[in-house]
PDB file of C-alpha atoms in Angstrom:
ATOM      1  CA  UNK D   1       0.000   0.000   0.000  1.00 78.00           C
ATOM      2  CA  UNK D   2       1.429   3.216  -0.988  1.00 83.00           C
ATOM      3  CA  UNK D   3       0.901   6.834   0.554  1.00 83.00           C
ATOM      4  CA  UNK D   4       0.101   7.938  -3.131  1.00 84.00           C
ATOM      5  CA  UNK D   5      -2.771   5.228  -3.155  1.00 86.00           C
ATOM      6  CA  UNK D   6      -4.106   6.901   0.466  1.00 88.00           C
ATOM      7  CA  UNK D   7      -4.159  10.051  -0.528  1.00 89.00           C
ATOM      8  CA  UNK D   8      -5.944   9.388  -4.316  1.00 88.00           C
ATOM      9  CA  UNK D   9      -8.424   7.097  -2.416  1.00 88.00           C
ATOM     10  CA  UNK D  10      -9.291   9.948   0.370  1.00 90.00           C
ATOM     11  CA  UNK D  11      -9.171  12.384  -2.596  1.00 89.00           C
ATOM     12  CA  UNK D  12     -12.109  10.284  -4.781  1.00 89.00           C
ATOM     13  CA  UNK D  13     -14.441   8.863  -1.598  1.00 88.00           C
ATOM     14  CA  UNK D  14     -14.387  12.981  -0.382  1.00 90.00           C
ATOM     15  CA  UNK D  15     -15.350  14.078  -3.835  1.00 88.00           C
ATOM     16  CA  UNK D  16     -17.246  11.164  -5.174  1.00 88.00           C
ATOM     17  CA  UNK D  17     -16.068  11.630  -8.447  1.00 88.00           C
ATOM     18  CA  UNK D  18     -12.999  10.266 -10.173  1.00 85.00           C
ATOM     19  CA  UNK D  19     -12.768  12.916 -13.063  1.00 86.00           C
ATOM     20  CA  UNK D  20     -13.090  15.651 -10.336  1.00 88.00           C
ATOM     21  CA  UNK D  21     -10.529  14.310  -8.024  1.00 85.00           C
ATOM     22  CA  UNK D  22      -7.953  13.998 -10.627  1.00 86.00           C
ATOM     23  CA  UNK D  23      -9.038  17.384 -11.431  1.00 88.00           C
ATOM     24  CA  UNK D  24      -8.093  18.009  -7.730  1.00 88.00           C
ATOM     25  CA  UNK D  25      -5.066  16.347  -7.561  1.00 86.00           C
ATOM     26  CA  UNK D  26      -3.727  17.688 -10.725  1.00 89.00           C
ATOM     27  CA  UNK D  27      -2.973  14.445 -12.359  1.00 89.00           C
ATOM     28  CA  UNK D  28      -4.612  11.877 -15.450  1.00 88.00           C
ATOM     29  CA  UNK D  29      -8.242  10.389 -14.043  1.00 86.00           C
ATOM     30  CA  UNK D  30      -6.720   7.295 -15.691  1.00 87.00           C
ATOM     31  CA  UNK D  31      -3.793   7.766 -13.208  1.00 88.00           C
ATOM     32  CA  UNK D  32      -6.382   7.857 -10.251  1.00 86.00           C
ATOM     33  CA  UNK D  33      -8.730   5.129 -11.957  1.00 86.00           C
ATOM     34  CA  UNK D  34      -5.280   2.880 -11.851  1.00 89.00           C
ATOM     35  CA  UNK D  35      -4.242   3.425  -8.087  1.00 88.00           C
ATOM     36  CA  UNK D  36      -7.789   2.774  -6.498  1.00 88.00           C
ATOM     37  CA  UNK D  37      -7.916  -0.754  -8.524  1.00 88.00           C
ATOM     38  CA  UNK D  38      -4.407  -1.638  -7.554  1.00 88.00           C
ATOM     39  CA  UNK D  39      -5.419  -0.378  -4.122  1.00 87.00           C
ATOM     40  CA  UNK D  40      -8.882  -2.544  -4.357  1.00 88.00           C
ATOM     41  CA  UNK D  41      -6.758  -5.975  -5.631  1.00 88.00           C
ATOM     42  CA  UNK D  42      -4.545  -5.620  -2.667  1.00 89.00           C
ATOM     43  CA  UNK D  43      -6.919  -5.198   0.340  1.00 89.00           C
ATOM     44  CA  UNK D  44      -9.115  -8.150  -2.152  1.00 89.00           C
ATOM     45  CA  UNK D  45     -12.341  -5.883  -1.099  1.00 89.00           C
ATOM     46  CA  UNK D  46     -14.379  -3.322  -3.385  1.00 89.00           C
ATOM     47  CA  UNK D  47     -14.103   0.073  -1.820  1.00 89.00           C
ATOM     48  CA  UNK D  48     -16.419   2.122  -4.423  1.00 90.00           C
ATOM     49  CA  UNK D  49     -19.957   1.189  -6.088  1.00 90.00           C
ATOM     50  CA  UNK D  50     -19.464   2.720  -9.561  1.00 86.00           C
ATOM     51  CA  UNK D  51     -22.529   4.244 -10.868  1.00 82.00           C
ATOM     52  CA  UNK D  52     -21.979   5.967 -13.852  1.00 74.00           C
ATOM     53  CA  UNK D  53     -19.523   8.893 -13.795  1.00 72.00           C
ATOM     54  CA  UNK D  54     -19.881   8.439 -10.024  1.00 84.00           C
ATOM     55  CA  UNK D  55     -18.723   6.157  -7.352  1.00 87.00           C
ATOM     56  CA  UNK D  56     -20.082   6.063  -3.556  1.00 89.00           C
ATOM     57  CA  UNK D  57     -17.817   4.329  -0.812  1.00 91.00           C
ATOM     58  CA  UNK D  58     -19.284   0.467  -0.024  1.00 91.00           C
ATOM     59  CA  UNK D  59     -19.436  -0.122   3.857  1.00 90.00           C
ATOM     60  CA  UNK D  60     -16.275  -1.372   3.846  1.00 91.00           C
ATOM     61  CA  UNK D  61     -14.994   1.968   2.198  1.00 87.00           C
ATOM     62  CA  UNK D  62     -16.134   3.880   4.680  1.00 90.00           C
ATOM     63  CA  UNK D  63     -14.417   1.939   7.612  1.00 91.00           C
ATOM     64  CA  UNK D  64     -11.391   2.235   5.857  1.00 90.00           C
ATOM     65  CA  UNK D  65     -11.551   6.104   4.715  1.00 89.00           C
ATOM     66  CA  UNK D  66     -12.059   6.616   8.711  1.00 89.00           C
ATOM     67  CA  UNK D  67      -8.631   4.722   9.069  1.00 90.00           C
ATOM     68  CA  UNK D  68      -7.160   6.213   6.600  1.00 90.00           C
ATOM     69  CA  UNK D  69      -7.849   9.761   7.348  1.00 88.00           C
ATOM     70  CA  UNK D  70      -6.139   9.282  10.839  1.00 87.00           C
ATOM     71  CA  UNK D  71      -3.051   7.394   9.019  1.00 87.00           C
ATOM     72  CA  UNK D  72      -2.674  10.631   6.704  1.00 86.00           C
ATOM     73  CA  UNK D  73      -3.042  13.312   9.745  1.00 83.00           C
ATOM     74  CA  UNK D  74      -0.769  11.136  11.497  1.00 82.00           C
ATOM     75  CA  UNK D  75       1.982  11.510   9.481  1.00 83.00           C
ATOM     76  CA  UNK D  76       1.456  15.042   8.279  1.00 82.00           C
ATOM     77  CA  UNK D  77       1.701  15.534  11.843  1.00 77.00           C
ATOM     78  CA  UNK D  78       5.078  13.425  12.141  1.00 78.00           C
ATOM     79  CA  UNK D  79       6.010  15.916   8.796  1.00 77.00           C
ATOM     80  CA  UNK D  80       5.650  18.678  10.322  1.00 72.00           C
ATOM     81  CA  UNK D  81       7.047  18.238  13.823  1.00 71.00           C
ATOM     82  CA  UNK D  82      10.585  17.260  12.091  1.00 73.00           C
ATOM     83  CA  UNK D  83      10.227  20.664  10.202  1.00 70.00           C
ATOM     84  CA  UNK D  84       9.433  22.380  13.004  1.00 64.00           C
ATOM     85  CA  UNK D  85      11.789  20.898  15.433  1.00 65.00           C
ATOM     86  CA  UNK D  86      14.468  21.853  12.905  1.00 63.00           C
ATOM     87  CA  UNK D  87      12.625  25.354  13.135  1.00 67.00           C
ATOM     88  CA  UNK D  88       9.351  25.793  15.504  1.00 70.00           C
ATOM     89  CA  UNK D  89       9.481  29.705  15.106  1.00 77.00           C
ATOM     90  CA  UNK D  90       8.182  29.208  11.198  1.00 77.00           C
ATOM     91  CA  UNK D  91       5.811  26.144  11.897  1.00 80.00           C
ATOM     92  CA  UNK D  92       1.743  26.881  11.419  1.00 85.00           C
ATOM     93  CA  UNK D  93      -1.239  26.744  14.536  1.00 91.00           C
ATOM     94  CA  UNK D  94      -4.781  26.088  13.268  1.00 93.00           C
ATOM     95  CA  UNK D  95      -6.748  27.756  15.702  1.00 95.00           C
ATOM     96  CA  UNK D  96     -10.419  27.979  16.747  1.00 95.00           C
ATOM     97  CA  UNK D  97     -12.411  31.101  18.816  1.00 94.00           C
ATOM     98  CA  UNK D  98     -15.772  31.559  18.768  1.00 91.00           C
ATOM     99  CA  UNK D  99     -17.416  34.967  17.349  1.00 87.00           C
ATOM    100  CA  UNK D 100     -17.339  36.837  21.233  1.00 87.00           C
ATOM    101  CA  UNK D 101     -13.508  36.367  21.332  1.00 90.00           C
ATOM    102  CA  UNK D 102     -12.654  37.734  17.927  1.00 87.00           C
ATOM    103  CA  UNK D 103     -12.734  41.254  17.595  1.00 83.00           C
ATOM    104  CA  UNK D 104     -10.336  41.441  20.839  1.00 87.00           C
ATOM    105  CA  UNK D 105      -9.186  38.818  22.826  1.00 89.00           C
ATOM    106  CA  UNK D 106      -7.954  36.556  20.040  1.00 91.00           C
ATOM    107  CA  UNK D 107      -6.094  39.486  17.993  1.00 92.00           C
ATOM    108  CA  UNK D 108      -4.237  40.940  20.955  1.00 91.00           C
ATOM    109  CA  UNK D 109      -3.144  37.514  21.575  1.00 93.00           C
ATOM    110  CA  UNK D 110      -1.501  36.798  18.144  1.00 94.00           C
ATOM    111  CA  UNK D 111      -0.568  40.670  17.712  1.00 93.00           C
ATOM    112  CA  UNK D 112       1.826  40.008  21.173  1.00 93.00           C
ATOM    113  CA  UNK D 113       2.693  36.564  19.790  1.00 94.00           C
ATOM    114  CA  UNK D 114       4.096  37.727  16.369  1.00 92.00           C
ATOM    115  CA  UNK D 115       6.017  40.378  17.813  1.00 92.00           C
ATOM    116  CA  UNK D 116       8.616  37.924  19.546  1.00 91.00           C
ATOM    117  CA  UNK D 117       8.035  34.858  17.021  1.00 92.00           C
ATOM    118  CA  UNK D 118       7.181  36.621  13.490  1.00 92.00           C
ATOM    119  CA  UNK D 119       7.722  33.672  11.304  1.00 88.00           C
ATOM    120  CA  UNK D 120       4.467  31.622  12.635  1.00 90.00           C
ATOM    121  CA  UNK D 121       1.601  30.736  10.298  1.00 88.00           C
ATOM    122  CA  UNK D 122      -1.777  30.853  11.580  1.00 93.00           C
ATOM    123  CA  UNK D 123      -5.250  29.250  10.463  1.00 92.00           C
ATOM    124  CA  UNK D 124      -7.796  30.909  12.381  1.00 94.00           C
ATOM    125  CA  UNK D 125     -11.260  29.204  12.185  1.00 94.00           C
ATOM    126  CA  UNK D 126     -14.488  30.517  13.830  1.00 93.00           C
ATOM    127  CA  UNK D 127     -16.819  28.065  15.007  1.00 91.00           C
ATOM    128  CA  UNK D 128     -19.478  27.621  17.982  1.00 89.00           C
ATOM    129  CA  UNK D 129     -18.943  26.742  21.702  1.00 91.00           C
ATOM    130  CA  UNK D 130     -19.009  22.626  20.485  1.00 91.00           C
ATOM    131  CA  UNK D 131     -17.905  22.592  17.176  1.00 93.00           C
ATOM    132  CA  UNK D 132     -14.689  23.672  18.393  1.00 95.00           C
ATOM    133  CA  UNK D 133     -14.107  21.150  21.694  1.00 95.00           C
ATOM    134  CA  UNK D 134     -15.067  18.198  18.761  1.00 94.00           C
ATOM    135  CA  UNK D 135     -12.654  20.245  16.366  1.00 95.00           C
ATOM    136  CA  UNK D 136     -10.114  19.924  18.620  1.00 94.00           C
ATOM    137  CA  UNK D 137     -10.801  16.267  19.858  1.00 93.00           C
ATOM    138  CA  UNK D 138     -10.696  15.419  15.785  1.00 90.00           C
ATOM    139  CA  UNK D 139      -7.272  17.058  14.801  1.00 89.00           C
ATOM    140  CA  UNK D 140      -9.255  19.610  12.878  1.00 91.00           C
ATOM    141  CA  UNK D 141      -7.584  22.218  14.533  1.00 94.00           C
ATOM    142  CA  UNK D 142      -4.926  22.354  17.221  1.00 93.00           C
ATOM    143  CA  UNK D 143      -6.346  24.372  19.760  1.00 95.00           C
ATOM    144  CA  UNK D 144      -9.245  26.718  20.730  1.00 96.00           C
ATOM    145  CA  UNK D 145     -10.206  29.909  22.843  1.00 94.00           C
ATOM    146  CA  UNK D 146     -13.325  29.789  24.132  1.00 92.00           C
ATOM    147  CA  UNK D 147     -15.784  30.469  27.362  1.00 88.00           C
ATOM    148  CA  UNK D 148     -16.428  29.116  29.466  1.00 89.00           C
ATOM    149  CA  UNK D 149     -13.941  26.220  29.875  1.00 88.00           C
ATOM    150  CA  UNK D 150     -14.933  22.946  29.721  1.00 88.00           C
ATOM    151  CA  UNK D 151     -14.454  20.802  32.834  1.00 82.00           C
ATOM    152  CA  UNK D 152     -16.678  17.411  31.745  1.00 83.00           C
ATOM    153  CA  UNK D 153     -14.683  16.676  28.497  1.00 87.00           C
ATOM    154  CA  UNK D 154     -11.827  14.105  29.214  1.00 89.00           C
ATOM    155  CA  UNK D 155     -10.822  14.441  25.665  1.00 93.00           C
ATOM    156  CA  UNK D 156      -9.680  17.746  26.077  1.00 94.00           C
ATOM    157  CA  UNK D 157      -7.140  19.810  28.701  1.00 92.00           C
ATOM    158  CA  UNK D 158      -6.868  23.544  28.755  1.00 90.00           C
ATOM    159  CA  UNK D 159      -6.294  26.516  31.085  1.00 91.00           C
ATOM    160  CA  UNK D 160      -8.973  29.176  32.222  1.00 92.00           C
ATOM    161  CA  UNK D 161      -6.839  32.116  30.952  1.00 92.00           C
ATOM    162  CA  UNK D 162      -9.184  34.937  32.607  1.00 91.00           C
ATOM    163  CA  UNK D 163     -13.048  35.184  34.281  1.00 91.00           C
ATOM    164  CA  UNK D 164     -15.086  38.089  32.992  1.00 90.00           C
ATOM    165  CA  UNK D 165     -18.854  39.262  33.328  1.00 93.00           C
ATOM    166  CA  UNK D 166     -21.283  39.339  31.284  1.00 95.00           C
ATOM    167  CA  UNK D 167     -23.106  42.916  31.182  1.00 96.00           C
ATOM    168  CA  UNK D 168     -26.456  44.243  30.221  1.00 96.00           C
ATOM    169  CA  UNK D 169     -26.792  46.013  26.677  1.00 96.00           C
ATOM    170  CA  UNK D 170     -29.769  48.466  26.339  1.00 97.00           C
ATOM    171  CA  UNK D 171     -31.206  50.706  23.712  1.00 96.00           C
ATOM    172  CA  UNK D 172     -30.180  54.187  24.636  1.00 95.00           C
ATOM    173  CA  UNK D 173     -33.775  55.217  25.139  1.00 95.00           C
ATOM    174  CA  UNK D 174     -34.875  52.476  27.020  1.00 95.00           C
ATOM    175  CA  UNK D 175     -36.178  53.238  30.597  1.00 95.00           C
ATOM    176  CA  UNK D 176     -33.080  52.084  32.386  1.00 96.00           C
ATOM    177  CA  UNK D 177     -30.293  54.054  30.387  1.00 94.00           C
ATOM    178  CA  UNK D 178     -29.773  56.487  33.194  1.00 94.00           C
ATOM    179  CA  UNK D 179     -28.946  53.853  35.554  1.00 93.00           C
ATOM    180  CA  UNK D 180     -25.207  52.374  35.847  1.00 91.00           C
ATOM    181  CA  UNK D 181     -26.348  49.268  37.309  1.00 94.00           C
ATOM    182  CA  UNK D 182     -29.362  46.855  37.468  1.00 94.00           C
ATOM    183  CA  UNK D 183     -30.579  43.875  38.666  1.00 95.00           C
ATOM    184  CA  UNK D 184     -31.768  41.215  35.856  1.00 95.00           C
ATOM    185  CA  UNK D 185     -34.932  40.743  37.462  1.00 94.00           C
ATOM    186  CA  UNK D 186     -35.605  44.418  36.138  1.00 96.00           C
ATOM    187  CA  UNK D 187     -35.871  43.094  32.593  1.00 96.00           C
ATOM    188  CA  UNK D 188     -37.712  39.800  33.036  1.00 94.00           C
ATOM    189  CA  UNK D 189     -40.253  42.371  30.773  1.00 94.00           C
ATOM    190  CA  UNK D 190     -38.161  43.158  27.793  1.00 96.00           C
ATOM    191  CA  UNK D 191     -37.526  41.623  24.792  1.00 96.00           C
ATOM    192  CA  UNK D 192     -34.083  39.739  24.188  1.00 97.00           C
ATOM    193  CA  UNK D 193     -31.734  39.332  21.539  1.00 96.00           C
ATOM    194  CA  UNK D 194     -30.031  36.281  22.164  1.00 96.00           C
ATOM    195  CA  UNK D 195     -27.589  33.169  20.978  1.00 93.00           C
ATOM    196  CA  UNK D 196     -29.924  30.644  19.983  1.00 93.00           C
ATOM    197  CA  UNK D 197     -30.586  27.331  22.083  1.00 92.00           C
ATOM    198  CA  UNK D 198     -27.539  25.306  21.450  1.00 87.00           C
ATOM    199  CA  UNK D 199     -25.283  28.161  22.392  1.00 90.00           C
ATOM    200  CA  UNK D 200     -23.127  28.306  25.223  1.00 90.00           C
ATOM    201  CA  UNK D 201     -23.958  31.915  26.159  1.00 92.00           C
ATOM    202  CA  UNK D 202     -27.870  31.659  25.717  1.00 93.00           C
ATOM    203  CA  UNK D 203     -27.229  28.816  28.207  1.00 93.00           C
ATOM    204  CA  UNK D 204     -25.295  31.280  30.412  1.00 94.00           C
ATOM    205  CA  UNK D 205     -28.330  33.757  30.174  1.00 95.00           C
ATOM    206  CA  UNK D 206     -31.088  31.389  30.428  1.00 95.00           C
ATOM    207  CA  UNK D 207     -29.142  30.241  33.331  1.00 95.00           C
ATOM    208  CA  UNK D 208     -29.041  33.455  34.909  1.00 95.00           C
ATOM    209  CA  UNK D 209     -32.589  34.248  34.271  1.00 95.00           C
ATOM    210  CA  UNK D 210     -33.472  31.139  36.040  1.00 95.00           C
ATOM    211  CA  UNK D 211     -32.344  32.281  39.627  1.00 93.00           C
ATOM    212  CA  UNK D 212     -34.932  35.027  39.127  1.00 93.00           C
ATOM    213  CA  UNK D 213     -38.161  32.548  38.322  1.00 93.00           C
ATOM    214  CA  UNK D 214     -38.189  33.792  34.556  1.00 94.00           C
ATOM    215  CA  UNK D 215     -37.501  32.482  31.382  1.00 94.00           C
ATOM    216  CA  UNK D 216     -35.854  35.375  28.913  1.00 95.00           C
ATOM    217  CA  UNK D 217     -38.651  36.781  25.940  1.00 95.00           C
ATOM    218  CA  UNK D 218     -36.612  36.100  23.149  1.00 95.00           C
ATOM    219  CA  UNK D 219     -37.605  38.280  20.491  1.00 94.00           C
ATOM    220  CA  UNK D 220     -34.418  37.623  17.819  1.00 95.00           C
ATOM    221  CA  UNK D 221     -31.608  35.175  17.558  1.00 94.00           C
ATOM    222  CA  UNK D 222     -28.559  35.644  16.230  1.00 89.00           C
ATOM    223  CA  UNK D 223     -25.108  33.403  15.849  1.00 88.00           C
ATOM    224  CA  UNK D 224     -22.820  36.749  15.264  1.00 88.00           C
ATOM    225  CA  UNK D 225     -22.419  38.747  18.026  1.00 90.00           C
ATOM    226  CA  UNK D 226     -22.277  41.651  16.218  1.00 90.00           C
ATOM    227  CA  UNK D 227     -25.212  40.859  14.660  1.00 92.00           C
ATOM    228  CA  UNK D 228     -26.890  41.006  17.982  1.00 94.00           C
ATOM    229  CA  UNK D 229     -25.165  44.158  18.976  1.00 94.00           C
ATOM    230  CA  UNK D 230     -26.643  45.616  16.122  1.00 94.00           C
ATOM    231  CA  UNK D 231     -30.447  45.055  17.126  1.00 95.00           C
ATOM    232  CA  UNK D 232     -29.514  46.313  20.209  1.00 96.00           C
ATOM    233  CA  UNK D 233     -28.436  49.670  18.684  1.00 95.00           C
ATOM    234  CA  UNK D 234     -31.874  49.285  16.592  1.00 95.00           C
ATOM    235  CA  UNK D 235     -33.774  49.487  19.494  1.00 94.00           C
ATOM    236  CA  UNK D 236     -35.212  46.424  19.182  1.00 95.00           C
ATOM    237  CA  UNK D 237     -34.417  44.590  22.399  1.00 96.00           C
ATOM    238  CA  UNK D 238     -31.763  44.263  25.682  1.00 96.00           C
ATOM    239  CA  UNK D 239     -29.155  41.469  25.712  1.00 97.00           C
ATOM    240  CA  UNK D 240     -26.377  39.977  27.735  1.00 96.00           C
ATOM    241  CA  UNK D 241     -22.949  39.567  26.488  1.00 93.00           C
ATOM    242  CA  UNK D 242     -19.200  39.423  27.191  1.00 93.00           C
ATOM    243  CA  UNK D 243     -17.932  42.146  28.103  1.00 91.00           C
ATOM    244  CA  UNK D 244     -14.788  42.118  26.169  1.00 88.00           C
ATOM    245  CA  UNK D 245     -17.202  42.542  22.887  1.00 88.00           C
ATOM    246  CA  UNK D 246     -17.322  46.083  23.676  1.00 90.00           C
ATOM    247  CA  UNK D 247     -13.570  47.264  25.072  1.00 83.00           C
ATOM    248  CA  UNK D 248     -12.948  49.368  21.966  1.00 77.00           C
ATOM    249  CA  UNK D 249     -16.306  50.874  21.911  1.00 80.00           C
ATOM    250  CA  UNK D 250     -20.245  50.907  22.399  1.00 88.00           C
ATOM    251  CA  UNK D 251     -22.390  50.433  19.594  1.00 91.00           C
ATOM    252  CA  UNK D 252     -24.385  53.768  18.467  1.00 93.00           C
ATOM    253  CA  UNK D 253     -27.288  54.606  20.578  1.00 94.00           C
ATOM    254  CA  UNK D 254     -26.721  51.732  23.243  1.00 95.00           C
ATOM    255  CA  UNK D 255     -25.755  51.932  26.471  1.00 95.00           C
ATOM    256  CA  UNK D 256     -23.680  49.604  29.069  1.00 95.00           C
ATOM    257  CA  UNK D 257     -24.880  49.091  32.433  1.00 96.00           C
ATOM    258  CA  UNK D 258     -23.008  46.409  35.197  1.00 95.00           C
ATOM    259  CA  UNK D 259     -25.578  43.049  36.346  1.00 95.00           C
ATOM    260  CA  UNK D 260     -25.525  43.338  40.366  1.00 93.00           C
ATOM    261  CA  UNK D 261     -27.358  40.661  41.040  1.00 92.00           C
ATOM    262  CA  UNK D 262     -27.253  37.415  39.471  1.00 93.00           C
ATOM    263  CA  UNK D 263     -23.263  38.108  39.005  1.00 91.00           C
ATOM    264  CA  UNK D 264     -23.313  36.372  35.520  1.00 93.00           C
ATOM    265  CA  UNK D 265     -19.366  35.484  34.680  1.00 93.00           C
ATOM    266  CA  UNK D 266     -17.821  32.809  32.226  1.00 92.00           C
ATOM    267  CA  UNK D 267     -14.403  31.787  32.516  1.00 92.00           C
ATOM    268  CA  UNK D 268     -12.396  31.798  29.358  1.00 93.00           C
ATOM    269  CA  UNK D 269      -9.531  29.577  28.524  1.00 93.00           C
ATOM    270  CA  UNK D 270      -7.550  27.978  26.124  1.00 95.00           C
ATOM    271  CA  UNK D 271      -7.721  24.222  25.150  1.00 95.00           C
ATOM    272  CA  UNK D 272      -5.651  21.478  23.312  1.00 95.00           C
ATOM    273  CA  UNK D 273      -6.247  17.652  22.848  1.00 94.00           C
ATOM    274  CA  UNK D 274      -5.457  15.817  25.946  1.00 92.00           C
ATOM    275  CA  UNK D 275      -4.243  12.585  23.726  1.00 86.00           C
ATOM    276  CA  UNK D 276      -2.061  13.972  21.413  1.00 86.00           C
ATOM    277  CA  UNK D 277       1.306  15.624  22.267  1.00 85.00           C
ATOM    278  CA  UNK D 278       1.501  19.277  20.934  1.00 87.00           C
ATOM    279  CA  UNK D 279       4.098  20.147  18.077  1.00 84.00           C
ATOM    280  CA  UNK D 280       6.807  22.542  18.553  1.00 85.00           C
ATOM    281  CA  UNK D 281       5.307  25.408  17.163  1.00 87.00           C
ATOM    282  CA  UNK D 282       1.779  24.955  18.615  1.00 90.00           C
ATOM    283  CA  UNK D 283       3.551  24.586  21.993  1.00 91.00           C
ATOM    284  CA  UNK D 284       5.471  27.939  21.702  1.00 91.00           C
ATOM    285  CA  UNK D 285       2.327  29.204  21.346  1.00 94.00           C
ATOM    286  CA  UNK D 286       0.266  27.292  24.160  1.00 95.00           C
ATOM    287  CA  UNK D 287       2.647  28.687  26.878  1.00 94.00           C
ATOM    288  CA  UNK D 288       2.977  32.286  25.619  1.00 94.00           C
ATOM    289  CA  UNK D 289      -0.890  32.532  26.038  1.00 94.00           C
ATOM    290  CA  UNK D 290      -0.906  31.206  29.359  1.00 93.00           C
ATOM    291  CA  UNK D 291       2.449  33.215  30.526  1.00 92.00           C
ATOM    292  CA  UNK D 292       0.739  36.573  28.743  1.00 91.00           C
ATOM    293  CA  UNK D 293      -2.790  36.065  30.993  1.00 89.00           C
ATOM    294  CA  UNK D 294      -0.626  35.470  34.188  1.00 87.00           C
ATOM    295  CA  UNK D 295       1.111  38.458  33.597  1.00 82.00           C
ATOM    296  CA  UNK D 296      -1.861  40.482  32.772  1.00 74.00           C
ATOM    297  CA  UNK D 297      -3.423  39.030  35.852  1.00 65.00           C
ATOM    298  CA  UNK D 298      -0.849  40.204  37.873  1.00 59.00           C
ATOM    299  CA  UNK D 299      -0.286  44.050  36.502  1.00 55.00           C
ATOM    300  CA  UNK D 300      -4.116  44.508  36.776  1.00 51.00           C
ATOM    301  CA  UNK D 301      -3.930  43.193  40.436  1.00 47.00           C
TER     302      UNK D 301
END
């Protein structure tokens, strides 16, 4: 079995068409048409069902493109940690953040990074709360921000990097503008503009709600937080959210005002797969992140 083979064979089940995934691979279809039948008469098993131009992976296809794709990430991965333990300051991080950590948290962080370590490559890749724990348990990516940390997942270790609240944000004309703080039983009333159900912060704010005997009128739901900002600043509805989504500025004709009572906080941290060893690179960047938070910790103490 040869790695060419693999890789024409993940190539063709992924695209379900030989034609295109020569297309893909930049080679002769009769090239790829060759390896998958000397890669059939081998393992003595049919892998594809031809129909037509077409093919569709038999059961036994499927089993094996699973194995496969975690032979082929395993040796990328043994590819690139003998480049980058040659050089770890120009290896590459795939990393995932949800929307709420992406217009600060996760840009300070690489801005401070690339000043000391230029060289590293990043793929960034926004996802939801879940999507990125199962992208990390999967190899899709190496690590992820996110809030708040998980502590049930044994698949996956991390750090809690920093706690922060969660604050009220109202239409500048609403009745409770003038006020600095409130209580959240003050808008068990109002409409909301939240995450929908699913989402780890709707969960945070349904939560919160909770301790106060009411359930949240949601009025719009959004997956962008900016998206939700911006019905705030419409006027039509209050929210809760992070309250790092607004440290450069408000949106227009809002207003900020601090929860007293339920305190409503999420920690947010930094994960990695708790089964697979990090490479150089991704390491150099694992323990700047946590070193940069304990030193921020400690100047704003």
């Amino acid at each position: 079995m040869e790695l060419r083979q693999i890789q024409y064979f993940i190539e063709v089940a992924k695209r379900e068409h030989v034609t295109e995934a020569a297309l893909a691979l930049h080679v002769a279809q009769s090239a790829v048409s060759r390896q998958i039948f000397n890669l059939e008469e081998e393992l003595g098993v049919n892998l594809f069902i031809r129909e037509g131009r077409n093919v569709r992976l038999t059961p036994i296809g499927k089993i094996f493109l699973e194995h496969m794709e975690e032979a082929i990430k395993v040796i990328e991965n043994a590819r690139q940690e003998v480049q980058e333990y040659l050089d770890p300051e120009h290896g590459k991080i795939r990393i995932g953040f949800p929307s709420s950590l992406a217009a600060y948290t996760l840009p300070t962080i690489i801005s401070a990074f690339r000043e000391q370590y230029p060289n590293v490559k990043f793929e960034l890749k926004q996802s939801s709360y879940h999507d990125l724990i199962s992208g990390v348990i999967r190899g899709d990516i190496d690590m992820a921000l996110l809030g708040p940390l998980p502590i049930q997942e044994k698949k996956v270790r991390g750090d809690i990097l920093f706690t922060e609240r969660l604050v009220a944000l109202l239409p500048i004309h609403h009745p409770l503008a003038n006020k600095r703080t409130l209580n959240l039983n003050e808008l068990r009333e109002d409409s909301f503009i939240l995450f929908p159900k699913g989402f780890v912060l709707r969960e945070i704010v349904d939560n919160a709600c909770k301790q106060f005997s009411f359930e949240p009128k949601v009025s719009f739901e959004g997956e962008d937080i900016d998206a939700i900002k911006g019905l705030v600043s419409a006027g039509l509805g209050v929210t809760l959210i992070p309250e790092v989504t607004l440290v450069d500025s408000l949106p227009r004709s809002t207003v900020k005002l601090t929860v007293l009572e339920p305190q409503v906080t999420r920690t947010v941290g930094v994960i990695i797969p708790a089964e697979r060893k990090l490479l150089p690179a991704e390491k150099l960047f694992y323990d700047f992140v946590r070193e940069f938070f304990a030193l921020l910790g400690q100047f704003q103490k």
